[in-house]
Tab-separated table of C-alpha atoms in Angstrom:
chain	number	residue	atom	x	y	z
A	17	UNK	CA	9.251	-16.054	-0.808
A	18	UNK	CA	11.449	-18.404	1.206
A	19	UNK	CA	14.147	-17.248	3.624
A	20	UNK	CA	17.010	-18.188	1.300
A	21	UNK	CA	15.588	-16.098	-1.555
A	22	UNK	CA	14.886	-13.250	0.869
A	23	UNK	CA	18.465	-13.240	2.163
A	24	UNK	CA	19.785	-13.275	-1.403
A	25	UNK	CA	17.634	-10.266	-2.321
A	26	UNK	CA	18.831	-8.379	0.746
A	27	UNK	CA	22.459	-9.002	-0.218
A	28	UNK	CA	21.797	-7.835	-3.782
A	29	UNK	CA	20.182	-4.665	-2.452
A	30	UNK	CA	23.111	-4.025	-0.108
A	31	UNK	CA	25.496	-4.318	-3.049
A	32	UNK	CA	23.770	-1.562	-5.022
A	33	UNK	CA	25.606	1.790	-5.106
A	34	UNK	CA	24.154	4.806	-3.339
A	35	UNK	CA	22.552	7.188	-5.858
A	36	UNK	CA	20.493	10.367	-5.701
A	37	UNK	CA	17.974	8.671	-7.988
A	38	UNK	CA	17.718	5.232	-9.551
A	39	UNK	CA	16.590	4.436	-13.071
A	40	UNK	CA	14.570	1.479	-14.279
A	41	UNK	CA	17.777	0.110	-15.753
A	42	UNK	CA	19.211	0.074	-12.201
A	43	UNK	CA	16.344	-1.724	-10.468
A	44	UNK	CA	14.278	-3.611	-13.046
A	45	UNK	CA	16.884	-6.325	-13.316
A	46	UNK	CA	16.619	-10.099	-13.299
A	47	UNK	CA	18.342	-10.346	-9.908
A	48	UNK	CA	15.462	-8.399	-8.325
A	49	UNK	CA	12.654	-10.032	-10.304
A	50	UNK	CA	10.368	-12.254	-8.231
A	51	UNK	CA	8.344	-13.734	-11.064
A	52	UNK	CA	6.649	-13.120	-14.385
A	53	UNK	CA	3.805	-14.267	-16.607
A	54	UNK	CA	4.184	-13.013	-20.137
A	55	UNK	CA	4.768	-9.273	-20.032
A	56	UNK	CA	3.531	-9.029	-16.406
A	57	UNK	CA	6.517	-8.872	-14.049
A	58	UNK	CA	6.880	-8.679	-10.269
A	59	UNK	CA	9.929	-7.054	-8.647
A	60	UNK	CA	11.214	-6.973	-5.101
A	61	UNK	CA	10.938	-3.731	-3.117
A	62	UNK	CA	12.044	-3.311	0.526
A	63	UNK	CA	9.307	-1.054	1.875
A	64	UNK	CA	6.598	-3.697	1.838
A	65	UNK	CA	8.480	-5.975	4.204
A	66	UNK	CA	7.360	-3.722	7.089
A	67	UNK	CA	3.880	-4.341	8.556
A	68	UNK	CA	2.349	-2.098	11.224
A	69	UNK	CA	0.235	-4.654	13.065
A	70	UNK	CA	-1.128	-2.090	15.552
A	71	UNK	CA	-2.762	0.090	12.873
A	72	UNK	CA	-6.402	1.152	13.182
A	73	UNK	CA	-6.750	2.043	9.492
A	74	UNK	CA	-5.546	0.020	6.513
A	75	UNK	CA	-5.364	1.735	3.110
A	76	UNK	CA	-5.246	-0.872	0.356
A	77	UNK	CA	-3.976	-0.036	-3.122
A	78	UNK	CA	-3.396	-2.280	-6.121
A	79	UNK	CA	0.391	-2.593	-6.162
A	80	UNK	CA	3.317	-0.237	-5.524
A	81	UNK	CA	4.207	1.868	-8.547
A	82	UNK	CA	7.617	2.657	-9.964
A	83	UNK	CA	7.858	5.951	-8.037
A	84	UNK	CA	7.238	4.174	-4.714
A	85	UNK	CA	9.726	1.466	-5.623
A	86	UNK	CA	12.465	3.953	-6.493
A	87	UNK	CA	11.945	5.989	-3.306
A	88	UNK	CA	11.937	2.811	-1.233
A	89	UNK	CA	15.239	1.598	-2.658
A	90	UNK	CA	16.852	5.008	-2.343
A	91	UNK	CA	15.764	5.310	1.310
A	92	UNK	CA	16.603	1.731	2.305
A	93	UNK	CA	20.020	1.686	0.640
A	94	UNK	CA	20.950	4.964	2.288
A	95	UNK	CA	19.902	3.561	5.673
A	96	UNK	CA	21.886	0.373	5.124
A	97	UNK	CA	24.971	2.357	4.134
A	98	UNK	CA	24.629	4.094	7.520
A	99	UNK	CA	24.686	0.693	9.254
A	100	UNK	CA	20.951	0.471	9.925
A	101	UNK	CA	19.461	-2.989	10.333
A	102	UNK	CA	17.456	-4.351	7.431
A	103	UNK	CA	14.240	-4.074	9.487
A	104	UNK	CA	14.922	-0.398	10.241
A	105	UNK	CA	15.777	0.282	6.603
A	106	UNK	CA	12.454	-1.250	5.506
A	107	UNK	CA	10.522	0.810	8.022
A	108	UNK	CA	12.192	4.031	6.874
A	109	UNK	CA	11.523	3.071	3.260
A	110	UNK	CA	7.863	2.415	4.077
A	111	UNK	CA	7.372	5.841	5.657
A	112	UNK	CA	9.141	7.593	2.779
A	113	UNK	CA	7.427	5.750	-0.073
A	114	UNK	CA	3.839	5.206	1.055
A	115	UNK	CA	1.345	7.129	-1.053
A	116	UNK	CA	4.197	9.142	-2.530
A	117	UNK	CA	3.604	12.278	-4.566
A	118	UNK	CA	0.204	13.594	-5.636
A	119	UNK	CA	-1.500	10.408	-4.443
A	120	UNK	CA	-0.726	11.292	-0.843
A	121	UNK	CA	-2.088	14.813	-1.284
A	122	UNK	CA	-5.292	13.509	-2.845
A	123	UNK	CA	-5.875	10.741	-0.323
A	124	UNK	CA	-5.322	13.084	2.637
A	125	UNK	CA	-7.775	15.624	1.229
A	126	UNK	CA	-10.516	13.040	0.644
A	127	UNK	CA	-10.037	11.269	3.970
A	128	UNK	CA	-10.212	14.622	5.745
A	129	UNK	CA	-13.462	15.469	3.959
A	130	UNK	CA	-15.189	12.274	5.043
A	131	UNK	CA	-14.096	12.804	8.645
A	132	UNK	CA	-11.475	10.115	9.210
A	133	UNK	CA	-9.630	12.481	11.568
A	134	UNK	CA	-12.714	12.549	13.814
A	135	UNK	CA	-13.058	8.775	13.648
A	136	UNK	CA	-9.435	8.401	14.807
A	137	UNK	CA	-9.460	11.364	17.206
A	138	UNK	CA	-6.614	13.250	15.495
A	139	UNK	CA	-6.470	16.904	14.452
A	140	UNK	CA	-5.808	16.221	10.762
A	141	UNK	CA	-5.490	13.180	8.527
A	142	UNK	CA	-1.996	14.288	7.469
A	143	UNK	CA	-0.811	13.311	10.975
A	144	UNK	CA	-1.320	9.660	10.054
A	145	UNK	CA	1.686	9.909	7.753
A	146	UNK	CA	4.014	11.061	10.558
A	147	UNK	CA	6.597	8.389	11.286
A	148	UNK	CA	5.724	8.609	15.004
A	149	UNK	CA	2.056	7.775	14.382
A	150	UNK	CA	1.129	4.087	14.501
A	151	UNK	CA	-2.538	4.391	13.482
A	152	UNK	CA	-2.049	3.869	9.729
A	153	UNK	CA	-0.908	0.913	7.677
A	154	UNK	CA	-0.668	1.339	3.923
A	155	UNK	CA	-0.442	-1.730	1.763
A	156	UNK	CA	-1.377	-3.221	-1.588
A	157	UNK	CA	-3.282	-6.253	-2.792
A	158	UNK	CA	-0.012	-7.343	-4.342
A	159	UNK	CA	2.790	-6.486	-1.944
A	160	UNK	CA	5.582	-6.117	-4.484
A	161	UNK	CA	5.593	-3.896	-7.602
A	162	UNK	CA	3.896	-5.246	-10.704
A	163	UNK	CA	4.851	-3.762	-14.044
A	164	UNK	CA	3.425	-4.519	-17.477
A	165	UNK	CA	5.946	-3.903	-20.237
A	166	UNK	CA	7.920	-2.064	-17.508
A	167	UNK	CA	5.061	0.402	-16.959
A	168	UNK	CA	2.906	0.758	-13.835
A	169	UNK	CA	0.130	-1.804	-13.566
A	170	UNK	CA	-3.242	-0.096	-13.065
A	171	UNK	CA	-5.397	-3.081	-12.121
A	172	UNK	CA	-6.679	-3.624	-15.650
A	173	UNK	CA	-5.384	-5.540	-18.641
A	174	UNK	CA	-5.180	-8.068	-17.176
A	175	UNK	CA	-7.691	-7.892	-14.336
A	176	UNK	CA	-6.364	-9.423	-11.124
A	177	UNK	CA	-9.365	-11.708	-10.676
A	178	UNK	CA	-8.898	-13.141	-14.192
A	179	UNK	CA	-5.144	-13.672	-14.040
A	180	UNK	CA	-3.837	-16.668	-12.020
A	181	UNK	CA	-0.347	-15.150	-11.592
A	182	UNK	CA	-1.738	-11.927	-10.114
A	183	UNK	CA	-4.469	-13.555	-8.019
A	184	UNK	CA	-2.005	-16.034	-6.550
A	185	UNK	CA	0.155	-13.039	-5.594
A	186	UNK	CA	-2.833	-11.572	-3.713
A	187	UNK	CA	-3.436	-14.828	-1.871
A	188	UNK	CA	0.233	-15.200	-1.018
A	189	UNK	CA	0.886	-11.688	0.286
A	190	UNK	CA	-2.308	-9.778	1.115
A	191	UNK	CA	-4.176	-12.487	3.017
A	192	UNK	CA	-1.341	-13.177	5.494
A	193	UNK	CA	-0.910	-9.418	5.987
A	194	UNK	CA	-4.646	-8.926	6.591
A	195	UNK	CA	-4.540	-11.579	9.313
A	196	UNK	CA	-1.814	-9.728	11.226
A	197	UNK	CA	-4.011	-6.699	11.902
A	198	UNK	CA	-6.783	-6.633	14.501
A	199	UNK	CA	-9.872	-5.742	12.456
A	200	UNK	CA	-8.834	-2.249	11.348
A	201	UNK	CA	-10.975	0.038	9.232
A	202	UNK	CA	-10.116	-1.141	5.704
A	203	UNK	CA	-10.295	1.423	2.896
A	204	UNK	CA	-9.892	-0.068	-0.594
A	205	UNK	CA	-8.522	2.535	-2.986
A	206	UNK	CA	-10.578	2.248	-6.147
A	207	UNK	CA	-12.893	-0.157	-7.916
A	208	UNK	CA	-10.171	-2.616	-8.930
A	209	UNK	CA	-9.270	-3.188	-5.274
A	210	UNK	CA	-12.938	-3.441	-4.325
A	211	UNK	CA	-13.509	-6.102	-7.010
A	212	UNK	CA	-10.755	-8.284	-5.547
A	213	UNK	CA	-11.968	-7.828	-1.955
A	214	UNK	CA	-15.503	-8.761	-3.008
A	215	UNK	CA	-14.192	-11.937	-4.646
A	216	UNK	CA	-12.236	-12.784	-1.488
A	217	UNK	CA	-15.454	-12.265	0.472
A	218	UNK	CA	-17.418	-14.523	-1.881
A	219	UNK	CA	-14.761	-17.202	-1.514
A	220	UNK	CA	-14.947	-16.734	2.291
A	221	UNK	CA	-11.223	-16.016	2.477
A	222	UNK	CA	-11.967	-12.827	4.441
A	223	UNK	CA	-14.994	-11.560	6.310
A	224	UNK	CA	-16.515	-8.121	5.969
A	225	UNK	CA	-16.245	-6.333	9.261
A	226	UNK	CA	-15.125	-2.751	8.708
A	227	UNK	CA	-14.658	-2.114	4.986
A	228	UNK	CA	-15.351	1.400	3.705
A	229	UNK	CA	-16.637	0.899	0.166
A	230	UNK	CA	-16.742	3.648	-2.461
A	231	UNK	CA	-13.397	5.415	-2.016
A	232	UNK	CA	-11.834	6.304	-5.395
A	233	UNK	CA	-8.288	5.543	-6.417
A	234	UNK	CA	-6.356	8.736	-5.517
A	235	UNK	CA	-4.104	8.801	-8.585
A	236	UNK	CA	-4.032	12.097	-10.441
A	237	UNK	CA	-4.539	10.070	-13.627
A	238	UNK	CA	-7.954	8.913	-12.388
A	239	UNK	CA	-10.245	11.293	-14.250
A	240	UNK	CA	-13.342	10.000	-12.443
A	241	UNK	CA	-11.851	10.467	-8.975
A	242	UNK	CA	-13.727	13.637	-7.995
A	243	UNK	CA	-17.040	12.496	-9.464
A	244	UNK	CA	-16.854	9.130	-7.717
A	245	UNK	CA	-15.864	10.780	-4.442
A	246	UNK	CA	-18.790	13.201	-4.519
A	247	UNK	CA	-21.213	10.385	-5.381
A	248	UNK	CA	-20.068	8.227	-2.460
A	249	UNK	CA	-19.046	10.878	0.073
A	250	UNK	CA	-22.289	10.915	2.077
A	251	UNK	CA	-22.420	7.111	2.296
A	252	UNK	CA	-18.810	6.950	3.519
A	253	UNK	CA	-19.462	9.677	6.103
A	254	UNK	CA	-22.531	7.780	7.320
A	255	UNK	CA	-20.578	4.537	7.536
A	256	UNK	CA	-17.819	6.185	9.566
A	257	UNK	CA	-20.291	7.812	11.912
A	258	UNK	CA	-21.741	4.392	12.721
A	259	UNK	CA	-18.382	2.829	13.506
A	260	UNK	CA	-16.240	3.490	16.522
A	261	UNK	CA	-12.588	3.151	17.388
A	262	UNK	CA	-10.742	2.880	20.657
A	263	UNK	CA	-7.731	4.746	19.269
A	264	UNK	CA	-6.197	7.202	21.734
A	265	UNK	CA	-5.748	10.765	20.547
A	266	UNK	CA	-2.502	11.232	18.651
A	267	UNK	CA	-0.780	14.578	18.990
A	268	UNK	CA	2.447	15.336	17.173
A	269	UNK	CA	5.121	16.247	19.665
């Protein structure tokens, strides 16, 4: 996305009215569409313009869903109406929208069970989601929301690695973001994310340093989540125990 397009999108977002909740008719509009290939569409969302380059852990999902997109717009527009800078509005949107809903509950529970809090020297994994904590960066392979027939894209049909539009989006957004962080612990959320990371490794676009394989996608709709977690739990605990971090202890004030 070039600077002219980015500025235009910011102005469009600023022009939107403040609402308690936005509908798809409000936000899934041509003015906010970044691209499309058939029935696969990509839309702009403000929360993924904020990158926490000091993070020690990077959670990588597939793409933001509709719920995250709506929360991000609602938070950012409210901040802008209160005269916040665009950068501040994006940061507030990021904290509000990341792993929203049941996904956040599930991911916190599983990360706690494998001992991520001990790896990072914090009392509980939930602390990572405090706005004051800089240890966590949440992101997606595709930075901006992808919808298929205006429904959440799940990483299948089409598969990212088999779809040039989606894979180009990964190369254009995820790779530059990856390079801004200093070798954090990378946790791919689910097999679809793992498949893309393994292809990037094969193509030597990234190098495997600290990737924690085997973590399930935390969506409540993932019926195999608990089974996959139990199958891989011991391996993930072992992997964490053999890594180290220089993160200082974080205590919520």
